[in-house]
Short mmCIF file of C-alpha atoms and ligand atoms in Angstrom, two decimals:
data_model
loop_
_atom_site.label_atom_id
_atom_site.label_comp_id
_atom_site.label_asym_id
_atom_site.label_seq_id
_atom_site.Cartn_x
_atom_site.Cartn_y
_atom_site.Cartn_z
CA UNK A 99 -17.60 -28.83 3.24
CA UNK A 100 -19.58 -27.29 6.12
CA UNK A 101 -17.90 -27.75 9.52
CA UNK A 102 -19.97 -29.03 12.42
CA UNK A 103 -19.07 -26.26 14.81
CA UNK A 104 -17.86 -23.07 13.22
CA UNK A 105 -14.44 -21.99 14.42
CA UNK A 106 -13.53 -18.31 14.60
CA UNK A 107 -10.58 -16.60 12.93
CA UNK A 108 -8.94 -13.33 13.95
CA UNK A 109 -6.48 -11.63 11.58
CA UNK A 110 -4.36 -8.58 12.37
CA UNK A 111 -2.42 -7.04 9.52
CA UNK A 112 0.78 -5.01 9.48
CA UNK A 113 2.49 -3.51 6.45
CA UNK A 114 1.51 -2.48 2.97
CA UNK A 115 -1.70 -2.60 0.94
CA UNK A 116 -0.57 -5.90 -0.52
CA UNK A 117 -0.83 -7.38 2.96
CA UNK A 118 -4.26 -5.81 3.47
CA UNK A 119 -5.45 -7.52 0.31
CA UNK A 120 -3.86 -10.83 1.33
CA UNK A 121 -5.59 -10.73 4.71
CA UNK A 122 -8.94 -9.72 3.23
CA UNK A 123 -8.83 -12.56 0.74
CA UNK A 124 -7.50 -15.13 3.15
CA UNK A 125 -10.39 -14.37 5.47
CA UNK A 126 -12.79 -14.71 2.52
CA UNK A 127 -11.29 -18.10 1.70
CA UNK A 128 -11.54 -19.25 5.31
CA UNK A 129 -15.14 -18.09 5.53
CA UNK A 130 -15.89 -20.19 2.47
CA UNK A 131 -14.23 -23.11 4.23
CA UNK A 132 -16.66 -22.72 7.14
CA UNK A 133 -14.88 -20.38 9.57
CA UNK A 134 -16.36 -17.23 11.07
CA UNK A 135 -14.50 -13.96 11.54
CA UNK A 136 -13.74 -12.89 15.14
CA UNK A 137 -13.56 -9.24 16.18
CA UNK A 138 -11.12 -9.85 19.03
CA UNK A 139 -8.23 -12.29 19.51
CA UNK A 140 -9.74 -13.51 22.81
CA UNK A 141 -12.76 -14.85 20.91
CA UNK A 142 -10.83 -16.62 18.17
CA UNK A 143 -9.78 -20.26 17.73
CA UNK A 144 -7.34 -19.32 14.98
CA UNK A 145 -5.10 -16.26 15.48
CA UNK A 146 -3.30 -14.97 12.42
CA UNK A 147 -0.77 -12.15 12.32
CA UNK A 148 0.14 -10.94 8.84
CA UNK A 149 3.57 -9.31 9.06
CA UNK A 150 5.80 -6.97 7.11
CA UNK A 151 9.60 -7.17 6.87
CA UNK A 152 10.42 -4.17 4.73
CA UNK A 153 12.04 -2.41 7.71
CA UNK A 154 13.30 -3.82 11.01
CA UNK A 155 10.75 -1.69 12.86
CA UNK A 156 7.81 -3.13 10.88
CA UNK A 157 9.05 -6.63 11.58
CA UNK A 158 9.35 -5.98 15.31
CA UNK A 159 5.80 -4.61 15.43
CA UNK A 160 4.30 -7.75 13.87
CA UNK A 161 6.30 -10.18 15.98
CA UNK A 162 5.80 -8.04 19.09
CA UNK A 163 2.05 -8.12 18.57
CA UNK A 164 1.97 -11.90 18.21
CA UNK A 165 4.10 -12.24 21.37
CA UNK A 166 1.69 -9.96 23.23
CA UNK A 167 -1.04 -12.57 22.59
CA UNK A 168 1.07 -15.46 23.90
CA UNK A 169 -0.94 -15.63 27.13
CA UNK A 170 -3.98 -16.68 25.03
CA UNK A 171 -2.24 -19.83 23.83
CA UNK A 172 -3.93 -23.07 24.75
CA UNK A 173 -4.08 -26.49 23.16
CA UNK A 174 -7.15 -25.67 21.10
CA UNK A 175 -5.96 -22.33 19.79
CA UNK A 176 -3.82 -22.16 16.66
CA UNK A 177 -1.27 -19.33 16.29
CA UNK A 178 -0.25 -18.44 12.73
CA UNK A 179 2.37 -16.05 11.46
CA UNK A 180 1.99 -15.20 7.79
CA UNK A 181 3.44 -12.58 5.42
CA UNK A 182 6.95 -11.36 4.68
CA UNK A 183 8.46 -12.11 8.11
CA UNK A 184 7.20 -15.68 7.82
CA UNK A 185 8.88 -15.91 4.45
CA UNK A 186 12.17 -14.46 5.62
CA UNK A 187 12.76 -16.55 8.75
CA UNK A 188 10.61 -19.69 8.18
CA UNK A 189 11.74 -22.56 10.40
CA UNK A 190 13.66 -20.23 12.77
CA UNK A 191 10.32 -18.79 13.91
CA UNK A 192 8.86 -22.06 15.14
CA UNK A 193 12.14 -22.80 16.89
CA UNK A 194 12.29 -19.42 18.59
CA UNK A 195 8.58 -19.04 19.39
CA UNK A 196 7.18 -22.33 20.67
CA UNK A 197 3.61 -21.00 20.68
CA UNK A 198 3.56 -20.56 16.88
CA UNK A 199 1.86 -23.48 15.10
CA UNK A 200 1.86 -22.32 11.51
CA UNK A 201 4.24 -20.15 9.47
CA UNK A 202 3.21 -19.29 5.91
CA UNK A 203 4.85 -17.05 3.30
CA UNK A 204 2.69 -14.82 1.05
CA UNK A 205 3.31 -17.12 -1.94
CA UNK A 206 1.91 -20.16 -0.09
CA UNK A 207 -1.29 -18.49 1.14
CA UNK A 208 -3.48 -20.18 -1.49
CA UNK A 209 -2.67 -23.45 0.35
CA UNK A 210 -3.51 -22.00 3.75
CA UNK A 211 -6.70 -24.00 4.53
CA UNK A 212 -4.82 -27.30 4.01
CA UNK A 213 -1.88 -26.09 6.07
CA UNK A 214 -4.26 -25.04 8.81
CA UNK A 215 -5.90 -28.48 8.79
CA UNK A 216 -2.45 -30.02 9.40
CA UNK A 217 -1.79 -27.58 12.26
CA UNK A 218 -5.20 -28.39 13.76
CA UNK A 219 -4.15 -32.05 13.85
CA UNK A 220 -1.16 -31.08 15.97
CA UNK A 221 1.67 -30.60 13.44
CA UNK A 222 3.85 -27.51 13.49
CA UNK A 223 3.76 -26.35 9.88
CA UNK A 224 6.27 -24.18 8.01
CA UNK A 225 5.39 -23.27 4.42
CA UNK A 226 7.83 -20.86 2.80
CA UNK A 227 8.90 -20.08 -0.75
CA UNK A 228 6.67 -19.30 -3.65
CA UNK A 229 4.34 -22.30 -3.99
CA UNK A 230 2.34 -22.73 -7.18
CA UNK A 231 0.13 -19.82 -8.14
CA UNK A 232 0.56 -16.83 -5.84
CA UNK A 233 -2.81 -15.10 -6.24
CA UNK A 234 -5.64 -15.52 -3.78
CA UNK A 235 -8.75 -15.24 -5.93
CA UNK A 236 -11.32 -15.13 -3.14
CA UNK A 237 -13.15 -11.84 -2.85
CA UNK A 238 -14.43 -10.61 0.50
CA UNK A 239 -18.15 -10.04 1.07
CA UNK A 240 -18.79 -6.43 0.13
CA UNK A 241 -21.20 -4.29 2.07
CA UNK A 242 -21.78 -0.84 0.60
CA UNK A 243 -18.11 -0.61 -0.23
CA UNK A 244 -17.06 2.04 -2.74
CA UNK A 245 -13.35 1.18 -2.90
CA UNK A 246 -11.52 -2.06 -3.63
CA UNK A 247 -7.91 -3.06 -4.29
CA UNK A 248 -6.68 -5.96 -6.35
CA UNK A 249 -3.31 -7.35 -7.35
CA UNK A 250 -2.11 -7.10 -10.91
CA UNK A 251 1.36 -8.44 -10.15
CA UNK A 252 3.02 -10.13 -7.22
CA UNK A 253 6.68 -10.09 -6.22
CA UNK A 254 9.43 -8.00 -7.73
CA UNK A 255 12.43 -8.79 -9.90
CA UNK A 256 14.30 -5.53 -9.39
CA UNK A 257 16.52 -6.39 -6.43
CA UNK A 258 17.15 -2.83 -5.24
CA UNK A 259 20.11 -3.32 -2.90
CA UNK A 260 18.21 -2.44 0.32
CA UNK A 261 14.97 -4.28 -0.38
CA UNK A 262 13.86 -7.59 1.01
CA UNK A 263 10.70 -7.87 -1.12
CA UNK A 264 12.16 -10.00 -3.94
CA UNK A 265 13.23 -12.49 -1.25
CA UNK A 266 9.97 -12.51 0.70
CA UNK A 267 7.49 -12.29 -2.17
CA UNK A 268 9.55 -13.79 -4.93
CA UNK A 269 10.10 -12.66 -8.51
CA UNK A 270 7.50 -10.73 -10.47
CA UNK A 271 4.46 -12.73 -11.60
CA UNK A 272 1.70 -11.00 -13.60
CA UNK A 273 -1.90 -11.97 -13.27
CA UNK A 274 -3.68 -12.78 -16.54
CA UNK A 275 -5.48 -9.72 -17.89
CA UNK A 276 -8.80 -11.50 -18.21
CA UNK A 277 -8.77 -12.43 -14.56
CA UNK A 278 -8.14 -8.80 -13.55
CA UNK A 279 -10.80 -7.40 -15.89
CA UNK A 280 -13.37 -9.99 -14.75
CA UNK A 281 -12.63 -9.21 -11.12
CA UNK A 282 -13.07 -5.47 -11.66
CA UNK A 283 -16.38 -6.10 -13.45
CA UNK A 284 -17.54 -8.30 -10.61
CA UNK A 285 -16.57 -5.63 -8.06
CA UNK A 286 -18.35 -2.85 -9.91
CA UNK A 287 -21.49 -4.97 -10.25
CA UNK A 288 -21.55 -4.98 -6.46
CA UNK A 289 -21.29 -1.21 -6.23
CA UNK A 290 -17.52 -0.63 -6.08
CA UNK A 291 -16.59 2.61 -7.87
CA UNK A 292 -12.93 3.17 -7.02
CA UNK A 293 -10.38 0.57 -8.09
CA UNK A 294 -6.74 0.38 -6.96
CA UNK A 295 -4.46 -1.81 -9.05
CA UNK A 296 -1.63 -3.09 -6.89
CA UNK A 297 1.83 -4.40 -7.51
CA UNK A 298 5.35 -3.77 -6.23
CA UNK A 299 6.24 -2.32 -9.62
CA UNK A 300 3.11 -2.30 -11.76
CA UNK A 301 5.01 -0.93 -14.73
CA UNK A 302 6.57 -4.31 -15.26
CA UNK A 303 3.13 -5.86 -15.65
CA UNK A 304 3.28 -8.30 -18.54
CA UNK A 305 7.09 -8.66 -18.60
CA UNK A 306 6.56 -12.37 -17.87
CA UNK A 307 3.56 -12.78 -20.20
CA UNK A 308 3.59 -13.32 -23.97
CA UNK A 309 4.34 -10.23 -26.08
CA UNK A 310 1.69 -7.59 -26.40
CA UNK A 311 0.91 -7.10 -22.72
CA UNK A 312 1.76 -3.86 -20.97
CA UNK A 313 0.56 -2.08 -17.88
CA UNK A 314 -0.78 0.88 -19.87
CA UNK A 315 -2.89 -1.44 -22.04
CA UNK A 316 -4.27 -3.07 -18.91
CA UNK A 317 -5.01 0.32 -17.40
CA UNK A 318 -6.90 1.39 -20.54
CA UNK A 319 -8.96 -1.79 -20.50
CA UNK A 320 -9.91 -1.43 -16.84
CA UNK A 321 -10.71 2.23 -17.50
CA UNK A 322 -13.27 1.14 -20.11
CA UNK A 323 -15.34 -0.79 -17.54
CA UNK A 324 -18.48 1.25 -17.15
CA UNK A 325 -18.97 0.90 -13.38
CA UNK A 326 -15.50 2.28 -12.61
CA UNK A 327 -15.57 5.96 -11.61
CA UNK A 328 -12.02 6.31 -10.36
CA UNK A 329 -8.85 4.34 -10.87
CA UNK A 330 -5.39 4.42 -9.28
CA UNK A 331 -2.32 2.23 -9.30
CA UNK A 332 0.52 1.59 -6.90
CA UNK A 333 3.57 1.47 -7.13
CA UNK A 334 5.68 2.66 -10.04
CA UNK A 335 9.42 2.44 -10.43
CA UNK A 336 10.92 5.56 -12.08
CA UNK A 337 13.17 3.46 -14.32
CA UNK A 338 10.16 1.76 -15.92
CA UNK A 339 7.80 4.66 -16.66
CA UNK A 340 6.99 4.86 -20.38
CA UNK A 341 5.68 8.06 -21.97
CA UNK A 342 2.34 6.28 -22.57
CA UNK A 343 1.80 6.15 -18.82
CA UNK A 344 2.31 9.92 -18.55
CA UNK A 345 -0.15 10.36 -21.42
CA UNK A 346 -2.61 8.11 -19.57
CA UNK A 347 -2.76 10.70 -16.76
CA UNK A 348 -3.80 13.24 -19.37
CA UNK A 349 -6.08 11.07 -21.48
CA UNK A 350 -7.90 8.72 -19.07
CA UNK A 351 -10.43 10.89 -17.22
CA UNK A 352 -11.20 8.27 -14.55
CA UNK A 353 -7.52 7.85 -13.61
CA UNK A 354 -6.69 9.86 -10.50
CA UNK A 355 -4.24 12.53 -11.51
CA UNK A 356 -1.90 11.38 -8.77
CA UNK A 357 1.47 9.75 -9.28
CA UNK A 358 3.24 7.92 -6.46
CA UNK A 359 6.80 7.71 -7.69
CA UNK A 360 9.32 6.66 -5.04
CA UNK A 361 12.64 8.44 -5.56
CA UNK A 362 14.41 7.04 -2.44
CA UNK A 363 17.29 9.57 -2.55
CA UNK A 364 18.39 12.78 -4.22
CA UNK A 365 22.05 11.81 -4.52
CA UNK A 366 23.02 10.00 -7.70
CA UNK A 367 25.82 8.26 -5.81
CA UNK A 368 23.32 6.79 -3.36
CA UNK A 369 20.82 5.91 -6.11
CA UNK A 370 23.60 3.97 -7.83
CA UNK A 371 24.45 2.10 -4.64
CA UNK A 372 20.76 1.33 -4.20
CA UNK A 373 20.71 -0.16 -7.70
CA UNK A 374 17.78 1.98 -8.75
CA UNK A 375 18.72 2.33 -12.41
CA UNK A 376 18.21 6.13 -12.64
CA UNK A 377 19.95 9.21 -11.32
CA UNK A 378 18.56 12.39 -9.80
CA UNK A 379 18.39 14.22 -13.14
CA UNK A 380 16.51 11.32 -14.80
CA UNK A 381 13.97 11.54 -11.99
CA UNK A 382 13.60 15.30 -12.34
CA UNK A 383 13.11 14.96 -16.09
CA UNK A 384 10.28 12.52 -15.46
CA UNK A 385 8.62 14.90 -13.02
CA UNK A 386 8.92 17.79 -15.49
CA UNK A 387 7.49 15.62 -18.26
CA UNK A 388 4.39 14.57 -16.31
CA UNK A 389 3.82 18.12 -15.04
CA UNK A 390 4.07 19.58 -18.51
CA UNK A 391 1.34 17.17 -19.68
CA UNK A 392 -0.85 17.38 -16.55
CA UNK A 393 0.00 20.51 -14.54
CA UNK A 394 -2.38 19.72 -11.66
CA UNK A 395 -1.00 16.19 -11.03
CA UNK A 396 -0.23 15.49 -7.36
CA UNK A 397 3.07 13.72 -6.88
CA UNK A 398 4.04 11.72 -3.79
CA UNK A 399 7.18 9.79 -3.07
CA UNK A 400 9.20 7.64 -0.65
CA UNK A 401 12.67 8.61 0.55
CA UNK A 402 15.07 6.86 2.84
CA UNK A 403 17.56 8.48 5.18
CA UNK A 404 20.67 6.85 6.62
CA UNK A 405 21.49 4.48 3.77
CA UNK A 406 25.00 3.08 4.56
CA UNK A 407 26.96 5.32 2.20
CA UNK A 408 24.87 8.46 2.83
CA UNK A 409 27.07 11.39 3.84
CA UNK A 410 25.84 14.84 4.84
CA UNK A 411 26.36 16.03 1.28
CA UNK A 412 24.15 13.23 -0.08
CA UNK A 413 21.45 14.04 2.41
CA UNK A 414 21.62 17.72 1.35
CA UNK A 415 21.01 16.57 -2.22
CA UNK A 416 17.87 14.75 -1.11
CA UNK A 417 16.69 17.97 0.56
CA UNK A 418 17.43 19.91 -2.62
CA UNK A 419 15.43 17.40 -4.67
CA UNK A 420 12.50 17.61 -2.26
CA UNK A 421 12.56 21.42 -2.48
CA UNK A 422 12.82 21.33 -6.24
CA UNK A 423 10.02 18.79 -6.85
CA UNK A 424 7.68 20.07 -4.14
CA UNK A 425 5.91 16.78 -3.60
CA UNK A 426 2.37 16.97 -2.43
CA UNK A 427 3.27 14.40 0.25
CA UNK A 428 6.30 12.33 1.15
CA UNK A 429 6.90 9.14 3.14
CA UNK A 430 10.26 9.25 4.89
CA UNK A 431 11.90 6.09 6.23
CA UNK A 432 15.00 5.45 8.30
CA UNK A 433 17.12 2.83 6.61
CA UNK A 434 17.49 -0.54 8.30
CA UNK A 435 19.60 -3.37 6.88
CA UNK A 436 17.57 -6.39 5.82
CA UNK A 437 18.91 -9.94 5.87
CA UNK A 438 20.00 -11.33 2.53
CA UNK A 439 19.98 -8.00 0.67
CA UNK A 440 23.04 -6.68 -1.15
CA UNK A 441 23.23 -3.53 1.00
CA UNK A 442 23.34 -5.58 4.22
CA UNK A 443 27.04 -6.19 3.55
CA UNK A 444 27.73 -2.49 4.22
CA UNK A 445 26.30 -2.77 7.73
CA UNK A 446 24.48 0.15 9.29
CA UNK A 447 27.16 2.83 9.80
CA UNK A 448 24.89 5.89 10.00
CA UNK A 449 24.10 6.38 13.69
CA UNK A 450 20.50 6.37 14.97
CA UNK A 451 20.95 10.02 16.06
CA UNK A 452 22.01 11.12 12.57
CA UNK A 453 19.14 9.15 11.00
CA UNK A 454 16.68 10.72 13.45
CA UNK A 455 17.94 14.23 12.66
CA UNK A 456 17.80 13.71 8.89
CA UNK A 457 14.34 12.19 9.24
CA UNK A 458 13.13 15.19 11.25
CA UNK A 459 14.68 17.81 8.95
CA UNK A 460 13.18 16.31 5.83
CA UNK A 461 9.75 15.85 7.41
CA UNK A 462 9.70 19.48 8.59
CA UNK A 463 10.56 20.65 5.10
CA UNK A 464 7.85 18.44 3.61
CA UNK A 465 5.21 19.51 6.11
CA UNK A 466 5.62 23.13 5.12
CA UNK A 467 5.48 22.25 1.40
CA UNK A 468 2.36 20.08 1.91
CA UNK A 469 0.64 22.82 3.91
CA UNK A 470 1.31 25.44 1.25
CA UNK A 471 0.14 23.02 -1.41
CA UNK A 472 -3.20 22.32 0.25
CA UNK A 473 -3.80 25.97 1.15
CA UNK A 474 -3.57 26.90 -2.52
CA UNK A 475 -6.64 24.73 -3.19
CA UNK A 476 -8.91 26.73 -0.88
CA UNK A 477 -11.66 28.43 -2.90
CA UNK A 478 -11.48 25.91 -5.74
CA UNK A 479 -14.29 23.68 -6.92
CA UNK A 480 -13.37 19.97 -7.08
CA UNK A 481 -15.22 16.92 -8.40
CA UNK A 482 -15.25 14.55 -5.47
CA UNK A 483 -16.03 10.82 -5.39
CA UNK A 484 -17.79 10.13 -2.10
CA UNK A 485 -16.12 7.14 -0.48
CA UNK A 486 -18.02 6.84 2.80
CA UNK A 487 -19.86 8.70 5.46
CA UNK A 488 -18.20 9.45 8.76
CA UNK A 489 -19.04 10.97 12.13
CA UNK A 490 -22.47 9.52 12.62
CA UNK A 491 -23.32 10.08 8.96
CA UNK A 492 -23.19 13.87 9.22
CA UNK A 493 -20.09 14.18 7.07
CA UNK A 494 -18.90 12.56 3.91
CA UNK A 495 -15.37 11.61 3.05
CA UNK A 496 -14.41 11.79 -0.59
CA UNK A 497 -11.48 12.16 -2.93
CA UNK A 498 -10.71 14.83 -5.50
CA UNK A 499 -9.67 13.94 -9.05
CA UNK A 500 -6.09 14.43 -7.82
CA UNK A 501 -6.68 11.87 -5.04
CA UNK A 502 -6.81 14.27 -2.09
CA UNK A 503 -9.09 13.52 0.87
CA UNK A 504 -11.97 15.95 1.43
CA UNK A 505 -14.41 16.01 4.35
CA UNK A 506 -17.68 17.81 3.84
CA UNK A 507 -21.21 17.74 5.19
CA UNK A 508 -23.75 15.86 3.14
CA UNK A 509 -26.26 13.06 2.95
CA UNK A 510 -25.22 9.43 2.99
CA UNK A 511 -27.01 8.69 -0.28
CA UNK A 512 -24.24 10.53 -2.13
CA UNK A 513 -21.89 7.63 -1.29
CA UNK A 514 -20.42 6.17 -4.48
CA UNK A 515 -21.36 9.27 -6.49
CA UNK A 516 -19.26 12.11 -7.87
CA UNK A 517 -20.30 15.54 -6.65
CA UNK A 518 -18.91 19.08 -6.96
CA UNK A 519 -17.42 20.35 -3.70
CA UNK A 520 -15.97 23.75 -2.91
CA UNK A 521 -12.79 23.61 -0.83
CA UNK A 522 -13.22 25.93 2.13
CA UNK A 523 -10.23 25.11 4.35
CA UNK A 524 -7.09 22.98 4.52
CA UNK A 525 -5.96 20.87 7.47
CA UNK A 526 -2.79 18.73 7.41
CA UNK A 527 -3.59 15.86 5.00
CA UNK A 528 -7.26 16.77 4.75
CA UNK A 529 -9.29 19.33 2.87
CA UNK A 530 -12.59 20.62 4.21
CA UNK A 531 -15.32 21.39 1.76
CA UNK A 532 -18.88 22.31 1.22
CA UNK A 533 -21.34 21.22 -1.42
CA UNK A 534 -24.90 22.16 -2.15
CA UNK A 535 -25.97 18.93 -0.40
CA UNK A 536 -25.03 20.40 2.99
CA UNK A 537 -23.76 23.44 4.87
CA UNK A 538 -20.55 23.40 6.89
CA UNK A 539 -20.91 23.82 10.60
CA UNK A 540 -18.07 25.48 12.55
CA UNK A 541 -17.21 22.41 14.69
CA UNK A 542 -15.84 20.56 11.68
CA UNK A 543 -12.98 23.08 11.58
CA UNK A 544 -11.93 22.50 15.15
CA UNK A 545 -11.92 18.70 15.21
CA UNK A 546 -11.97 17.41 11.66
CA UNK A 547 -10.67 13.93 11.18
CA UNK A 548 -11.38 11.24 8.64
N1 5AD B 257 15.01 0.35 5.17
C1 5AD B 257 14.20 1.44 5.21
N2 5AD B 257 13.24 1.69 4.31
C2 5AD B 257 13.05 0.78 3.34
N3 5AD B 257 12.19 0.74 2.33
C3 5AD B 257 12.39 -0.39 1.64
N4 5AD B 257 13.39 -1.10 2.17
C4 5AD B 257 13.83 -0.38 3.24
C5 5AD B 257 14.85 -0.58 4.20
N5 5AD B 257 15.66 -1.66 4.17
C6 5AD B 257 11.22 1.81 2.06
C7 5AD B 257 11.40 2.35 0.63
C8 5AD B 257 10.19 1.81 -0.06
C9 5AD B 257 9.17 1.79 1.05
C10 5AD B 257 7.98 0.93 0.80
O1 5AD B 257 9.90 1.31 2.15
O2 5AD B 257 11.36 3.76 0.68
O3 5AD B 257 9.78 2.61 -1.15
FE1 SF4 B 258 11.89 -3.42 -3.44
FE2 SF4 B 258 12.97 -2.11 -5.47
FE3 SF4 B 258 11.15 -4.04 -5.91
FE4 SF4 B 258 10.37 -1.75 -4.82
S1 SF4 B 258 11.22 -1.98 -6.87
S2 SF4 B 258 9.82 -3.81 -4.14
S3 SF4 B 258 12.14 -1.18 -3.61
S4 SF4 B 258 13.20 -4.32 -5.07
#
């Protein structure tokens, strides 16, 4: 139903790609319901902050941002807190923050327009838990977009001892394959070329569906869709990686040869306490196996420092693992206890100073590995999918078949196409290239940024 006067919605998102997709789709749903998007919170009637709770710091950022907008509160303006923090604290949030009108967990987002209507009538609404069907189907309006992400699963049933996700997003639910395939087809018909399949642990895709479903089968089916040029998936759990997935990196040419495989720690004692279901040597075997099939694969990972039982010796083992694997890139997090998780009972005994030192040491090690890794690519020719133009259309940003970002000069009409690019220099996290479509000018070396 068309509203008389269109109200405006502003959404700010914190956290993972799952949250980005939630926000994108929620906005699409609200637009369908007659709302308009607002660029700035000052111009909006509905203010929505989508939060993350995976670490205490992430949580504070989301809540801190909403509090920073408190001065905009008036009787006509609705304040909404959605996402994992909403899920975790529910009712407590409306009690603690009187300016919040609506709290909604990720699983209840499909009901959001109705919940908003209640809040608009003056109720303070708290919707937590998992609701009915957790997938928002609404697709955003696409304008010349080459990349798109979609969920294949929601939630997680692993219960790693430090992780709040199974509590905030619920147990694993897989989306029906037909729905995923149809959505990818629809996206490619509108010009999307790069697809990211998202889930907390995509390798468990199908575990809750009738026999015969598996993530690798799904991947193969999406790979068959003719408009898809590149495909990636996030995230995998090392305990659930079948050999077929490693073979997929070798056999599916559109699949980025990039594996994000969070290890979390290099000490088997810590991995056991985390409830990860593998030890350091299992992880190393997996890395060796994928590298022997696909030598050029880029491998990235997540590690945590300062887990409650982590002693210096355990930390050293993480450093040894990082040196041994030589990840192409690594995300390093300082542990923070999360309410309701099994590890929270051990408190937070590793001091902030020790966490900060371990964080710094591991990042320094990784930075030197990443630099050496990228420098080795200089002089090579790569097939690059052009994602978008940047810097007043003078440069193009693309990705290699191993999912590395490359900036190179070229014409905008290459967007969405695959083109050969010669790598001419390496910056931290960015390669610089040149292709026959354009010559490099020296200024790109001094101030390159995506
Ligand atoms: N403290 C710090 N880091 C965490 N992560 C998950 N839970 C916590 C926590 N309680 C990290 C893990 C995960 C990444 C998304 O966030 O490394 O892979
Ligand atoms: Fe959290 Fe573990 Fe699930 Fe990842 S696999 S979301 S770390 S419980």
